Amino acid sequence: MLTLFLLLMQRVGLIIILAFLLVNVSYFRQLVKADDTWTAKGMLILIFAVFAIISNLTGVEITSHNTLVSTTWLTGLPATDSIANTRTLAITVSGLVGGPLVGTVVGLIAGVHRVIQGNGSDLFYIFSSIIVGFLSGMIGKRYLNESRYPSMTTSALIGLMMESVQMLFIFIFSASGFSLVKLIFFPMMILNSAGTAIFMSVISAYIRQEEQLRAVQTHDVLELADRTLPFFSSGLTEANAQQVASIIRKYTNFDAIGITDTTDVLAHVGPGSDHHIPEKEIKTDLSKRVIATGQMRIAHSKAEIGCPHPGCPLAAAVVIPLVVQNHVVGTLKMYFTNPKDLTPVEEQLATGLASIFSSQLALGAAEEQSKLVKDAEIKSLQAQVNPHFFFNAINTISALMRTDADKARTLLLQLSTYFRTNLQGVRQTEIPLRQEREHVDAYLSLEQTRFPDKYDITFDTPSDDEVLIPPFTIQVLVENAIRHAFDDRRYGNRVWVKVEAQRYATEISVSDNGFGIDQDVLPQLGHQVVTSTNGSGTALENLNARLVGLYGPNSQLHFKTSSTGTTVSLTIPNKQEAIHESLNR
């Protein structure tokens, strides 16, 4: 009996080693978690059927005279001989992990193989194996419904119970029932129940460890998201980036954290800060490739990072693009000084953080857009009730009522249209070109009535007037030209508005034949308030910020000016271009 105990201990040890190898495969852990799908059930049946067959093949042969025959691989045996093996262990675990269907099918396969192995004798092994698989599966189902596995002690008791079922069948149906059970009872009962407990504890421990790791990671990511939200949601600036980099380094295991925009380093905290300096141009080739491709890059050596500084201590990195509305606006760089510290866990953490930070930046951009639109609404309403604008319009209409009542009525309707389109526009981020044209026409009607023949406005627009553009886009540019382009010139003032709908974008330009823009003021227009006797440029700054926020830097205002006139142009990508750019990424 002792010899059999030792031999079976070796077999159980083999199964446990295979169990350790199995749970280290992430695919198996995914199968265990998705055991309610047919694909997962099929794969679990296949895996545990292999385990059960291995248990049969590695069994210890027992002759009709109760003599032990130990071979490496037991492919067949005389009909009068028996096998002491770990088959019940494999069947029991399959039921506990996969439920009654998996356990029953694995039991059927294991039982059929055992009968074939014994040259067609002892058919009762098929039925006993099926019953063991079904019973263990029903017990396992109860635990699976509660999203847990039985404890080590409970697993041992279940293994003991299933082995008892097997012993009962052997005792009743085997030709050498009593003598065989007497020999194998204690070794198989003890070792198979212990093996079941160990096998289940290995699976439970790995699954639990993975869940705990995910819980810790989730907690860390949420903590970081909470602490960085006030900074990233207000924009990707040097001050905000410095705060965020310090927070990330504090709550993660990375040695250094860097944040950039598309051209310069915004922040670098940790080793390498002596040459990765804020406000300086990006040095590493890795970061430049990420910005160019929009794809995450991982480096496991200094050479892959590509820092030109000879003493750079950074030896491994994960660099992820920060993306807002399909545009790369910067990078998040996480470094280690030892390449061995960079594991898949850190890679996943970095990817998750970059996704959250991109969302925070997008949220900040959306809030900024809302603020800009609200500012546009306020400025528009202010313009409507501005004494100069409002009273000039009313006085013009009042004067016309004495001489041309029909025209006065038309102008009053135009003034109403101007008010209405202003109010409608501020509630939307995009409006049809038709609606924007109505807004501009209403404004021009009032201005041209006050100053007959002073302005000549020409429109060149597409037949499809449902093209979407941001509200106030053309109106701001036309009003800017009328107010500032011509000084006191009374005649010959021309403005051309051109809208060209292309395949992937809409091109808009507003040109005039005025006196041009001062070269000292030109670089500031659209980017900041300017100091000038002709105006502050606030409307252009607001419009430019809205365009960049909605569509990215490629849509910003472009100014071309000379002493004979000015052209302001912009590009608005349509939805097809957004899809096209997304596919190219």
Coordinates of N, CA and C in Angstrom, one line a residue, residues 5-128:
F5 N 1.0 4.3 -2.7 CA 0.8 5.6 -2.2 C 1.9 6.6 -2.8
L6 N 3.1 6.1 -2.8 CA 4.2 6.9 -3.3 C 4.1 7.0 -4.8
L7 N 3.7 5.9 -5.5 CA 3.6 6.0 -7.0 C 2.4 7.0 -7.4
L8 N 1.3 6.9 -6.6 CA 0.2 7.8 -6.9 C 0.5 9.2 -6.6
M9 N 1.4 9.4 -5.6 CA 1.8 10.8 -5.2 C 2.6 11.4 -6.4
Q10 N 3.4 10.6 -7.1 CA 4.1 11.1 -8.2 C 3.1 11.6 -9.3
R11 N 2.0 10.8 -9.5 CA 1.0 11.1 -10.5 C 0.3 12.3 -10.2
V12 N -0.1 12.4 -8.9 CA -0.8 13.7 -8.5 C 0.1 14.9 -8.6
G13 N 1.4 14.7 -8.3 CA 2.3 15.8 -8.5 C 2.4 16.3 -9.9
L14 N 2.4 15.3 -10.9 CA 2.4 15.6 -12.3 C 1.2 16.5 -12.7
I15 N 0.0 16.1 -12.2 CA -1.2 16.8 -12.5 C -1.1 18.2 -11.9
I16 N -0.6 18.4 -10.7 CA -0.5 19.7 -10.1 C 0.5 20.6 -10.8
I17 N 1.6 20.0 -11.3 CA 2.5 20.8 -12.1 C 1.9 21.3 -13.4
L18 N 1.1 20.4 -14.0 CA 0.4 20.8 -15.2 C -0.6 21.9 -14.9
A19 N -1.2 21.8 -13.7 CA -2.2 22.8 -13.3 C -1.5 24.2 -13.2
F20 N -0.3 24.2 -12.5 CA 0.4 25.4 -12.4 C 0.7 26.0 -13.8
L21 N 1.2 25.2 -14.7 CA 1.5 25.7 -16.0 C 0.2 26.2 -16.7
L22 N -0.9 25.5 -16.5 CA -2.1 25.9 -17.2 C -2.6 27.3 -16.7
V23 N -2.7 27.5 -15.4 CA -3.2 28.8 -14.9 C -2.3 29.9 -15.2
N24 N -1.1 29.7 -15.6 CA -0.2 30.8 -16.1 C -0.5 31.3 -17.5
V25 N -1.4 30.5 -18.2 CA -1.8 30.9 -19.5 C -3.0 31.8 -19.4
S26 N -2.9 33.0 -19.9 CA -4.0 34.0 -19.7 C -5.2 33.5 -20.5
Y27 N -5.1 32.8 -21.6 CA -6.2 32.3 -22.3 C -7.1 31.4 -21.4
F28 N -6.4 30.5 -20.6 CA -7.2 29.6 -19.8 C -7.9 30.4 -18.7
R29 N -7.3 31.4 -18.1 CA -8.0 32.3 -17.1 C -9.2 33.0 -17.7
Q30 N -9.1 33.4 -19.0 CA -10.2 34.0 -19.7 C -11.3 33.0 -19.9
L31 N -11.0 31.7 -20.2 CA -12.0 30.7 -20.4 C -12.7 30.4 -19.1
V32 N -12.0 30.4 -18.0 CA -12.6 30.1 -16.7 C -13.6 31.2 -16.4
K33 N -13.3 32.5 -16.7 CA -14.2 33.6 -16.4 C -15.4 33.6 -17.3
A34 N -15.2 33.1 -18.5 CA -16.3 33.2 -19.5 C -16.9 31.8 -19.7
D35 N -17.0 31.0 -18.6 CA -17.4 29.6 -18.7 C -18.9 29.5 -19.1
D36 N -19.7 30.6 -19.2 CA -21.1 30.5 -19.6 C -21.2 30.5 -21.1
T37 N -20.2 30.7 -21.9 CA -20.3 30.7 -23.3 C -20.0 29.3 -23.9
W38 N -20.5 29.0 -25.0 CA -20.3 27.7 -25.6 C -18.9 27.5 -26.0
T39 N -18.3 28.5 -26.5 CA -16.8 28.4 -26.9 C -16.0 28.0 -25.7
A40 N -16.2 28.7 -24.6 CA -15.5 28.5 -23.4 C -15.7 27.1 -22.9
K41 N -17.0 26.6 -22.9 CA -17.3 25.3 -22.4 C -16.6 24.2 -23.3
G42 N -16.6 24.5 -24.6 CA -16.0 23.5 -25.5 C -14.5 23.4 -25.2
M43 N -13.8 24.6 -25.0 CA -12.4 24.5 -24.8 C -12.1 23.9 -23.4
L44 N -12.9 24.2 -22.4 CA -12.7 23.6 -21.1 C -12.9 22.0 -21.2
I45 N -13.8 21.6 -21.9 CA -14.0 20.1 -22.1 C -12.7 19.5 -22.7
L46 N -12.2 20.2 -23.8 CA -11.0 19.7 -24.4 C -9.8 19.7 -23.5
I47 N -9.6 20.7 -22.7 CA -8.5 20.8 -21.8 C -8.6 19.8 -20.7
F48 N -9.7 19.7 -20.1 CA -9.8 18.7 -19.0 C -9.9 17.3 -19.4
A49 N -10.4 17.0 -20.7 CA -10.4 15.7 -21.2 C -9.0 15.2 -21.4
V50 N -8.1 16.1 -21.9 CA -6.7 15.8 -22.0 C -6.1 15.5 -20.6
F51 N -6.5 16.2 -19.6 CA -6.0 15.9 -18.2 C -6.4 14.5 -17.8
A52 N -7.7 14.2 -18.1 CA -8.2 12.9 -17.7 C -7.5 11.8 -18.4
I53 N -7.3 12.0 -19.7 CA -6.6 10.9 -20.5 C -5.2 10.7 -20.0
I54 N -4.5 11.9 -19.7 CA -3.2 11.8 -19.1 C -3.2 11.0 -17.8
S55 N -4.2 11.2 -17.0 CA -4.4 10.5 -15.7 C -4.5 9.0 -16.0
N56 N -5.3 8.6 -17.0 CA -5.4 7.2 -17.3 C -4.0 6.6 -17.8
L57 N -3.4 7.4 -18.6 CA -2.1 6.9 -19.2 C -1.0 6.8 -18.2
T58 N -1.0 7.6 -17.2 CA 0.1 7.6 -16.2 C -0.3 6.8 -14.9
G59 N -1.4 6.0 -15.0 CA -1.8 5.2 -13.9 C -0.9 4.1 -13.6
V60 N -1.1 3.5 -12.4 CA -0.3 2.4 -11.9 C -1.1 1.1 -12.2
E61 N -0.6 0.2 -12.9 CA -1.2 -1.1 -13.3 C -1.2 -2.0 -12.1
I62 N -2.4 -2.6 -11.8 CA -2.5 -3.6 -10.7 C -3.0 -4.9 -11.3
T63 N -2.2 -6.0 -11.2 CA -2.5 -7.2 -11.8 C -3.6 -7.9 -11.0
S64 N -4.1 -9.0 -11.6 CA -5.2 -9.8 -10.9 C -4.7 -10.4 -9.6
H65 N -3.4 -10.4 -9.4 CA -2.9 -10.9 -8.1 C -2.5 -9.7 -7.2
N66 N -3.0 -8.5 -7.5 CA -2.7 -7.3 -6.7 C -1.2 -6.9 -6.7
T67 N -0.5 -7.2 -7.8 CA 0.9 -6.9 -7.9 C 0.9 -5.5 -8.7
L68 N 1.8 -4.6 -8.3 CA 1.9 -3.3 -8.9 C 2.9 -3.3 -10.0
V69 N 2.5 -2.7 -11.2 CA 3.4 -2.6 -12.3 C 3.4 -1.1 -12.7
S70 N 4.6 -0.5 -12.5 CA 4.7 0.9 -12.8 C 5.4 1.1 -14.1
T71 N 4.7 1.8 -15.1 CA 5.3 2.1 -16.4 C 5.1 3.6 -16.6
T72 N 5.9 4.1 -17.6 CA 5.9 5.5 -17.9 C 4.6 5.9 -18.5
W73 N 4.1 5.0 -19.4 CA 3.0 5.4 -20.3 C 2.1 4.1 -20.5
L74 N 1.0 4.1 -19.8 CA 0.2 2.8 -19.8 C -0.9 2.9 -20.9
T75 N -0.6 2.4 -22.1 CA -1.5 2.5 -23.2 C -2.6 1.4 -23.2
G76 N -2.2 0.3 -22.6 CA -3.2 -0.8 -22.6 C -2.8 -1.8 -21.5
L77 N -3.8 -2.6 -21.1 CA -3.6 -3.6 -20.1 C -4.5 -4.8 -20.3
P78 N -4.2 -6.0 -19.8 CA -5.1 -7.1 -19.9 C -6.4 -6.8 -19.2
A79 N -7.5 -7.5 -19.7 CA -8.8 -7.3 -19.2 C -8.9 -7.7 -17.7
T80 N -8.0 -8.5 -17.2 CA -8.1 -8.9 -15.8 C -7.4 -8.0 -14.9
D81 N -6.7 -7.0 -15.4 CA -5.9 -6.1 -14.6 C -6.7 -4.8 -14.3
S82 N -6.3 -4.0 -13.4 CA -6.9 -2.7 -13.0 C -5.9 -1.6 -13.0
I83 N -6.4 -0.4 -12.8 CA -5.5 0.8 -12.8 C -5.8 1.6 -11.6
A84 N -4.8 2.1 -10.9 CA -5.0 3.1 -9.8 C -4.5 4.4 -10.4
N85 N -5.4 5.4 -10.6 CA -5.0 6.6 -11.3 C -5.6 7.9 -10.7
T86 N -5.4 9.0 -11.3 CA -5.9 10.3 -10.8 C -7.1 10.8 -11.7
R87 N -7.7 9.9 -12.4 CA -8.8 10.3 -13.4 C -9.9 11.0 -12.7
T88 N -10.3 10.5 -11.5 CA -11.4 11.1 -10.8 C -11.1 12.6 -10.4
L89 N -9.8 12.8 -10.1 CA -9.3 14.2 -9.8 C -9.6 15.1 -10.9
A90 N -9.2 14.7 -12.1 CA -9.4 15.6 -13.3 C -10.9 15.8 -13.6
I91 N -11.7 14.8 -13.5 CA -13.1 14.9 -13.8 C -13.8 15.8 -12.7
T92 N -13.4 15.7 -11.5 CA -14.0 16.5 -10.4 C -13.7 18.0 -10.6
V93 N -12.4 18.3 -10.9 CA -12.0 19.6 -11.1 C -12.7 20.2 -12.3
S94 N -12.9 19.4 -13.4 CA -13.6 20.0 -14.6 C -15.0 20.4 -14.2
G95 N -15.7 19.6 -13.4 CA -17.1 19.9 -13.0 C -17.1 21.2 -12.1
L96 N -16.2 21.3 -11.2 CA -16.1 22.4 -10.3 C -15.8 23.7 -11.1
V97 N -15.0 23.6 -12.1 CA -14.6 24.8 -12.9 C -15.6 25.1 -14.0
G98 N -16.1 24.1 -14.6 CA -17.0 24.4 -15.8 C -18.4 24.1 -15.7
G99 N -18.9 23.5 -14.6 CA -20.3 23.2 -14.4 C -20.7 21.8 -14.8
P100 N -22.0 21.4 -14.8 CA -22.4 20.0 -15.0 C -22.1 19.6 -16.4
L101 N -22.3 20.4 -17.4 CA -22.1 20.0 -18.8 C -20.7 19.6 -19.1
V102 N -19.8 20.5 -18.6 CA -18.3 20.2 -18.8 C -17.9 19.0 -18.1
G103 N -18.4 18.9 -16.8 CA -18.0 17.7 -16.0 C -18.5 16.4 -16.6
T104 N -19.8 16.4 -17.1 CA -20.4 15.2 -17.6 C -19.7 14.7 -18.9
V105 N -19.4 15.7 -19.8 CA -18.8 15.3 -21.0 C -17.3 14.8 -20.8
V106 N -16.6 15.5 -19.9 CA -15.3 15.1 -19.6 C -15.3 13.7 -18.9
G107 N -16.3 13.5 -18.1 CA -16.4 12.1 -17.5 C -16.7 11.1 -18.5
L108 N -17.5 11.4 -19.5 CA -17.8 10.4 -20.6 C -16.6 10.1 -21.4
I109 N -15.8 11.1 -21.7 CA -14.6 10.9 -22.5 C -13.6 10.1 -21.7
A110 N -13.4 10.5 -20.4 CA -12.4 9.8 -19.6 C -12.8 8.3 -19.4
G111 N -14.2 8.1 -19.2 CA -14.6 6.7 -19.0 C -14.5 5.9 -20.2
V112 N -14.8 6.4 -21.4 CA -14.6 5.7 -22.6 C -13.2 5.3 -22.9
H113 N -12.3 6.3 -22.6 CA -10.9 6.0 -22.8 C -10.4 4.9 -21.8
R114 N -10.9 5.0 -20.6 CA -10.5 3.9 -19.6 C -10.9 2.5 -20.1
V115 N -12.1 2.4 -20.7 CA -12.6 1.2 -21.2 C -11.8 0.7 -22.3
I116 N -11.5 1.6 -23.3 CA -10.6 1.3 -24.4 C -9.2 0.8 -23.9
Q117 N -8.7 1.5 -22.9 CA -7.4 1.2 -22.4 C -7.4 -0.2 -21.8
G118 N -8.6 -0.7 -21.2 CA -8.7 -2.0 -20.6 C -9.2 -3.0 -21.6
N119 N -9.1 -2.8 -22.9 CA -9.5 -3.7 -23.9 C -11.0 -4.0 -23.9
G120 N -11.8 -3.0 -23.6 CA -13.2 -3.2 -23.6 C -13.8 -3.7 -22.3
S121 N -13.0 -4.0 -21.3 CA -13.6 -4.5 -20.1 C -14.0 -3.4 -19.1
D122 N -14.8 -3.8 -18.1 CA -15.1 -2.9 -17.0 C -15.9 -1.6 -17.6
L123 N -17.0 -1.9 -18.3 CA -17.8 -0.8 -18.8 C -18.4 0.2 -17.7
F124 N -18.4 -0.3 -16.5 CA -19.0 0.5 -15.4 C -18.2 1.8 -15.2
Y125 N -16.9 1.8 -15.7 CA -16.1 3.1 -15.5 C -16.7 4.2 -16.3
I126 N -17.4 3.9 -17.4 CA -18.1 5.0 -18.2 C -19.1 5.7 -17.3
F127 N -20.0 4.8 -16.7 CA -21.1 5.3 -15.9 C -20.6 6.0 -14.6
S128 N -19.6 5.4 -14.0 CA -19.1 6.1 -12.8 C -18.5 7.4 -13.0

